[in-house]
Short mmCIF file of C-alpha atoms in Angstrom, two decimals:
data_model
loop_
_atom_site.label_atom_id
_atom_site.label_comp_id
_atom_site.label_asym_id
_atom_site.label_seq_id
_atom_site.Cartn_x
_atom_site.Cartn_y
_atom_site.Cartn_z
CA UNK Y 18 -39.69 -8.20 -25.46
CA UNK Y 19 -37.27 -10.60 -24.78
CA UNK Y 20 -34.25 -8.16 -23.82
CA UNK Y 21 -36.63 -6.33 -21.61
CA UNK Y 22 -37.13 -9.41 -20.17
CA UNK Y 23 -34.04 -10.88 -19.74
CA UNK Y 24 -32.52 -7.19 -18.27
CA UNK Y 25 -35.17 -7.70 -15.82
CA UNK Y 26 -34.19 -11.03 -14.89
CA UNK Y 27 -31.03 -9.79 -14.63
CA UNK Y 28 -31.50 -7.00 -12.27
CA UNK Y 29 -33.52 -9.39 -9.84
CA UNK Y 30 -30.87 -12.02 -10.01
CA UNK Y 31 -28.65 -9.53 -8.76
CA UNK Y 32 -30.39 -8.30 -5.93
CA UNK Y 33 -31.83 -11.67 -4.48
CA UNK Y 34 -28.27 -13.23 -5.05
CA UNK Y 35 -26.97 -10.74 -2.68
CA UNK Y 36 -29.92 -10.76 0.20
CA UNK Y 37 -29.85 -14.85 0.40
CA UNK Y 38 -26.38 -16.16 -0.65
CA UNK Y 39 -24.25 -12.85 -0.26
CA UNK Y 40 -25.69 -10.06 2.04
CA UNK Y 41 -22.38 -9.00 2.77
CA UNK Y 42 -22.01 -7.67 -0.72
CA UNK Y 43 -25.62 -6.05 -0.34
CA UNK Y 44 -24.08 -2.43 0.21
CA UNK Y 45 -21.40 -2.90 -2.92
CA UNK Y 46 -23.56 -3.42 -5.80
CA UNK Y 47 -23.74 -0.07 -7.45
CA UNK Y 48 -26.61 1.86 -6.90
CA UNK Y 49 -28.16 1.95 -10.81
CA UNK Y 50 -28.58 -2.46 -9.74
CA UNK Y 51 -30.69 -1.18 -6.39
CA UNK Y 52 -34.97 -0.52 -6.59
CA UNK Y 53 -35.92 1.65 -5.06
CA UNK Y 54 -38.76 1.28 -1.62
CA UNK Y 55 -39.51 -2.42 -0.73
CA UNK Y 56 -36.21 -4.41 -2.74
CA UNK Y 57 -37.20 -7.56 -2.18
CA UNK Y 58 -40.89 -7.31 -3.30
CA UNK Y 59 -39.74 -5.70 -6.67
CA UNK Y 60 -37.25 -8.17 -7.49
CA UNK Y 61 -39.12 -11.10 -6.45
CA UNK Y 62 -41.49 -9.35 -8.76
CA UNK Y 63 -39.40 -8.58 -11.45
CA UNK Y 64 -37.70 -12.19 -11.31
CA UNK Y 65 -41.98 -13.64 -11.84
CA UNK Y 66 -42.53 -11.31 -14.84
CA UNK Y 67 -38.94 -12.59 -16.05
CA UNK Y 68 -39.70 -16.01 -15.86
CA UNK Y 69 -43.12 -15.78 -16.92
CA UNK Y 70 -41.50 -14.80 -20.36
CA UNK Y 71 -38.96 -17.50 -20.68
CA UNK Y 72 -41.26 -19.74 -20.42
CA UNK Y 73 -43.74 -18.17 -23.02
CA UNK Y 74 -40.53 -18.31 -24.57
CA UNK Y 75 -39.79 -21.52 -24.23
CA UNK Y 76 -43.01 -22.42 -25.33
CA UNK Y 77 -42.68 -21.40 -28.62
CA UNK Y 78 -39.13 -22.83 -29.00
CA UNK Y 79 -39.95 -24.22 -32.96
CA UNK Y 80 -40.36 -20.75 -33.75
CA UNK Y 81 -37.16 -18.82 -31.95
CA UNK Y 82 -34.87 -22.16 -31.51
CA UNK Y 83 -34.07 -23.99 -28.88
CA UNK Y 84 -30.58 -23.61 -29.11
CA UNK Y 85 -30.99 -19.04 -29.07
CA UNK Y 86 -33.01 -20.13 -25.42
CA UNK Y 87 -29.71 -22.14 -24.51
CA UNK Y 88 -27.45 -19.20 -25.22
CA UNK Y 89 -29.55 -17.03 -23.70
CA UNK Y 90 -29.40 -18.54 -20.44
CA UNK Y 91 -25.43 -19.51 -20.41
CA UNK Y 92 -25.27 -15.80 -21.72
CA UNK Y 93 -27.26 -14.38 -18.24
CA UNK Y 94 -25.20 -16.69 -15.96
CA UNK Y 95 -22.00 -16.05 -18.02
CA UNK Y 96 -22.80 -12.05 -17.01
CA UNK Y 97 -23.34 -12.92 -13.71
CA UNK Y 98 -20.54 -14.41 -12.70
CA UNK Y 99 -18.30 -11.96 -14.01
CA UNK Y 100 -20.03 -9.30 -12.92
CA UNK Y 101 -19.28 -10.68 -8.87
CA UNK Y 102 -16.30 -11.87 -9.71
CA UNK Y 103 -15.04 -8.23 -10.60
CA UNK Y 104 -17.22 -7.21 -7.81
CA UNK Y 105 -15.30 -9.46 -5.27
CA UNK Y 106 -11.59 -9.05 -6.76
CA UNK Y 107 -9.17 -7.56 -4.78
CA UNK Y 108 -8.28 -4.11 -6.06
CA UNK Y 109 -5.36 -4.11 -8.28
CA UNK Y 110 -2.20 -2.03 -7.82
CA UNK Y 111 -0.40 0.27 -9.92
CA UNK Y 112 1.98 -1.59 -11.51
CA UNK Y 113 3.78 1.28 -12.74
CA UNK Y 114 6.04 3.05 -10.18
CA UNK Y 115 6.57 6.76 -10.17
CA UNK Y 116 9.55 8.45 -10.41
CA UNK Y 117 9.76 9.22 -6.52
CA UNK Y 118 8.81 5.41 -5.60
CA UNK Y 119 11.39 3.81 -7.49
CA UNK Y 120 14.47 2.31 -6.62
CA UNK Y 121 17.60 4.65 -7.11
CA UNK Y 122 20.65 3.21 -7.87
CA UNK Y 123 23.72 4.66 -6.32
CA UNK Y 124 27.20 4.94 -8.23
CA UNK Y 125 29.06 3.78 -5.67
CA UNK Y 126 32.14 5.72 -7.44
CA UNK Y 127 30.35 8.78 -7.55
CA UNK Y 128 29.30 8.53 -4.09
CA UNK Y 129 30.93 10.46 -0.95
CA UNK Y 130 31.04 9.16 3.04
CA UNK Y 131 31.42 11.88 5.33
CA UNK Y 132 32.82 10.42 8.85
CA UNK Y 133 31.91 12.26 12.05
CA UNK Y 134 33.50 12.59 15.17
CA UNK Y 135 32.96 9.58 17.40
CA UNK Y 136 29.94 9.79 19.72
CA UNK Y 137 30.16 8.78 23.34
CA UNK Y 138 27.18 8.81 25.16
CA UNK Y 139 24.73 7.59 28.35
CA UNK Y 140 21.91 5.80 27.23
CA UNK Y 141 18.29 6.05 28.70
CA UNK Y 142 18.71 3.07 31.46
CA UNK Y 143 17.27 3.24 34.45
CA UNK Y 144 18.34 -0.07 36.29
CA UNK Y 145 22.22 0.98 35.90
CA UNK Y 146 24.44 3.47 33.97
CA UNK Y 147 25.58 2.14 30.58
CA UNK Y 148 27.24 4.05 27.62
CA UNK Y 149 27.73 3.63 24.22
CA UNK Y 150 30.34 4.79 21.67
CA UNK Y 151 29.72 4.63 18.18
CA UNK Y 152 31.40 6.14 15.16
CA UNK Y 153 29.17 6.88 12.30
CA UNK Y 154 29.43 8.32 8.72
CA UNK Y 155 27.27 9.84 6.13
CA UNK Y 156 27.29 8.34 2.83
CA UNK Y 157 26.22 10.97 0.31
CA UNK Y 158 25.19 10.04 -3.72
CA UNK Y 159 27.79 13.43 -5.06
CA UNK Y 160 31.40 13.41 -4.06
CA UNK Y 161 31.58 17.01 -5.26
CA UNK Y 162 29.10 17.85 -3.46
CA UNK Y 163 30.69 17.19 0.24
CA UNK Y 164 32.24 20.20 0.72
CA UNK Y 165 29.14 22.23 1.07
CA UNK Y 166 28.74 20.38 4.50
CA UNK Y 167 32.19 19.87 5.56
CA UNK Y 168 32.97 23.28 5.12
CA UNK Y 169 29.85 24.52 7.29
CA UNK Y 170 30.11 23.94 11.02
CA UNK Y 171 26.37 24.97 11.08
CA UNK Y 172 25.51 22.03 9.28
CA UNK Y 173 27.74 19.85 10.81
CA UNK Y 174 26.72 20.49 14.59
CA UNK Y 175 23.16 20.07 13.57
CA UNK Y 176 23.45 17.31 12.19
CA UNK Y 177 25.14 15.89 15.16
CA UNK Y 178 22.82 17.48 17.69
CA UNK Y 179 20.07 15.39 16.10
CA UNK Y 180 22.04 12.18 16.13
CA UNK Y 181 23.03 12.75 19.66
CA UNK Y 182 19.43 12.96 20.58
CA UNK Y 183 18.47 9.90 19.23
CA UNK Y 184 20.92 7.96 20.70
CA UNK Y 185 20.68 9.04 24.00
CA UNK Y 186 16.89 8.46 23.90
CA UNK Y 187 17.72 4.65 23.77
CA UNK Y 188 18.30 1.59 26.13
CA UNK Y 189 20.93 -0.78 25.74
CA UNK Y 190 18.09 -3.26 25.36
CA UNK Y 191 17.30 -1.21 22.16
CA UNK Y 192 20.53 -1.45 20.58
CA UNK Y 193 21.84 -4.98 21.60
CA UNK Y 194 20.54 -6.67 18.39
CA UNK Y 195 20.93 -6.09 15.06
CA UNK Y 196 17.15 -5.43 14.46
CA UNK Y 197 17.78 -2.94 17.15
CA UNK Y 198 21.25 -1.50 15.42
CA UNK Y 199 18.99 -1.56 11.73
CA UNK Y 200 16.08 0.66 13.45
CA UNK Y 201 18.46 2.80 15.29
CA UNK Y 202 20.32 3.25 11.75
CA UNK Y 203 17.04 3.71 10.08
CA UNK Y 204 15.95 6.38 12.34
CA UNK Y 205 18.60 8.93 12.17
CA UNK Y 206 18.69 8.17 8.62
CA UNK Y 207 14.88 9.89 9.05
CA UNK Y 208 16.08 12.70 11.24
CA UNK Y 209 18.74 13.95 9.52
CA UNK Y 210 17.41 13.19 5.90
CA UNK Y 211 15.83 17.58 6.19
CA UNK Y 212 19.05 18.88 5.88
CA UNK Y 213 20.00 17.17 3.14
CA UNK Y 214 17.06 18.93 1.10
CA UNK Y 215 18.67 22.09 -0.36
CA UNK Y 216 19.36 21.73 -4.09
CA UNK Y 217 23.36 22.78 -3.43
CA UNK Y 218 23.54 19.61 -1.14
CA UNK Y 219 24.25 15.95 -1.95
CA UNK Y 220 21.25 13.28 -1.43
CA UNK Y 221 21.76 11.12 1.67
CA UNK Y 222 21.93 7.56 1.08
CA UNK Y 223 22.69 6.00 3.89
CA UNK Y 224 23.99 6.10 7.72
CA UNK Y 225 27.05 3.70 8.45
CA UNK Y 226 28.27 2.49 11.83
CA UNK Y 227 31.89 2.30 11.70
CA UNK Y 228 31.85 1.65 15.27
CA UNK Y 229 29.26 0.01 17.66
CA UNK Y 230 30.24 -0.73 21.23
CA UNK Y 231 28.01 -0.93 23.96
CA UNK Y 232 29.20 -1.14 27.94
CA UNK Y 233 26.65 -3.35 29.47
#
């Protein structure tokens, strides 16, 4: 009788804790914790038929012990408060990183830079007509690799093409910082990164400005 009890305590503490002191976590408790209809009038019933048997309970302590009522109770709060704490925690993360998500490392003698031609170009200003000229290389992760691009002029001129857009899409008030130079680095990294995806072509690792000069 007691168990039934106590579960029933238990259930009721739940659901009034979270209407008075924590409504917010009202909708979170799972649903096998929610009554169904009227909640508050079952658990304020519940929580009457609960306490009616700890203290019939209590009552006849020189029978059951005073010290099993004791553990009881420390037990049901002991519940409790785990229960919302686990309840409230922030959800963990996977601490274990897939093969895709983790950090490569790159052996830097193994590793290829392909320069390109220099690129001189008019940036997107409107208030006056500024240029840059920039020379940037390719660094690929397989030396042996490089001649699959530097021996195809299709590759190649795409590759440039899509640089040359994204540089001419830019303001000299894009480019004038180093935040600016990291994004702009970052980008074509992005944009170029597709044609890097066939398995008889080295992995790109990174895009390297050689040269950086604006004309302001």
């Amino acid at each position: 009788m007691q168990f039934v009890l106590g579960f029933l305590l238990f259930v009721a503490s739940i659901n009034l804790w979270t209407l008075i002191v924590r409504p917010d976590l009202a909708q979170q408790v799972p649903p096998q914790f929610h009554f169904t209809g009227l909640i508050e009038v079952s658990a304020v019933g519940a929580a009457c038929v609960a306490l009616g048997g700890i203290y019939g309970f209590f009552r006849d302590r020189k029978k059951h012990g005073i010290g099993l009522a004791i553990i009881s109770v420390l037990a049901g709060f002991g519940i409790l408060h785990a229960y919302f704490s686990q309840l409230t925690a922030p959800p963990k993360t996977n601490e274990v990183q897939s093969s895709d998500s983790a950090p490569q490392v790159l052996d830097i003698e193994q590793a290829g830079v392909i320069p390109l031609e220099p690129f001189v170009v008019n940036l997107a200003d409107l208030d006056a007509a500024r240029y840059l000229r920039a020379k940037i290389s390719i660094m690929v992760d397989d030396k042996t690799k490089m001649q699959v691009i530097t021996d195809n002029d299709a590759v190649q001129f795409k590759i440039r093409d899509v640089i040359l857009r994204v540089l001419t899409a830019k303001t000299s008030t894009d480019l004038v910082s180093q935040e600016g130079k990291d994004k702009l680095r970052q980008e074509i990294r992005y944009e170029v990164a597709p044609y890097f995806k066939s398995a008889r072509m080295p992995m790109l690792v990174d895009v390297m400005f050689t040269e950086f000069v604006i004309q302001l």
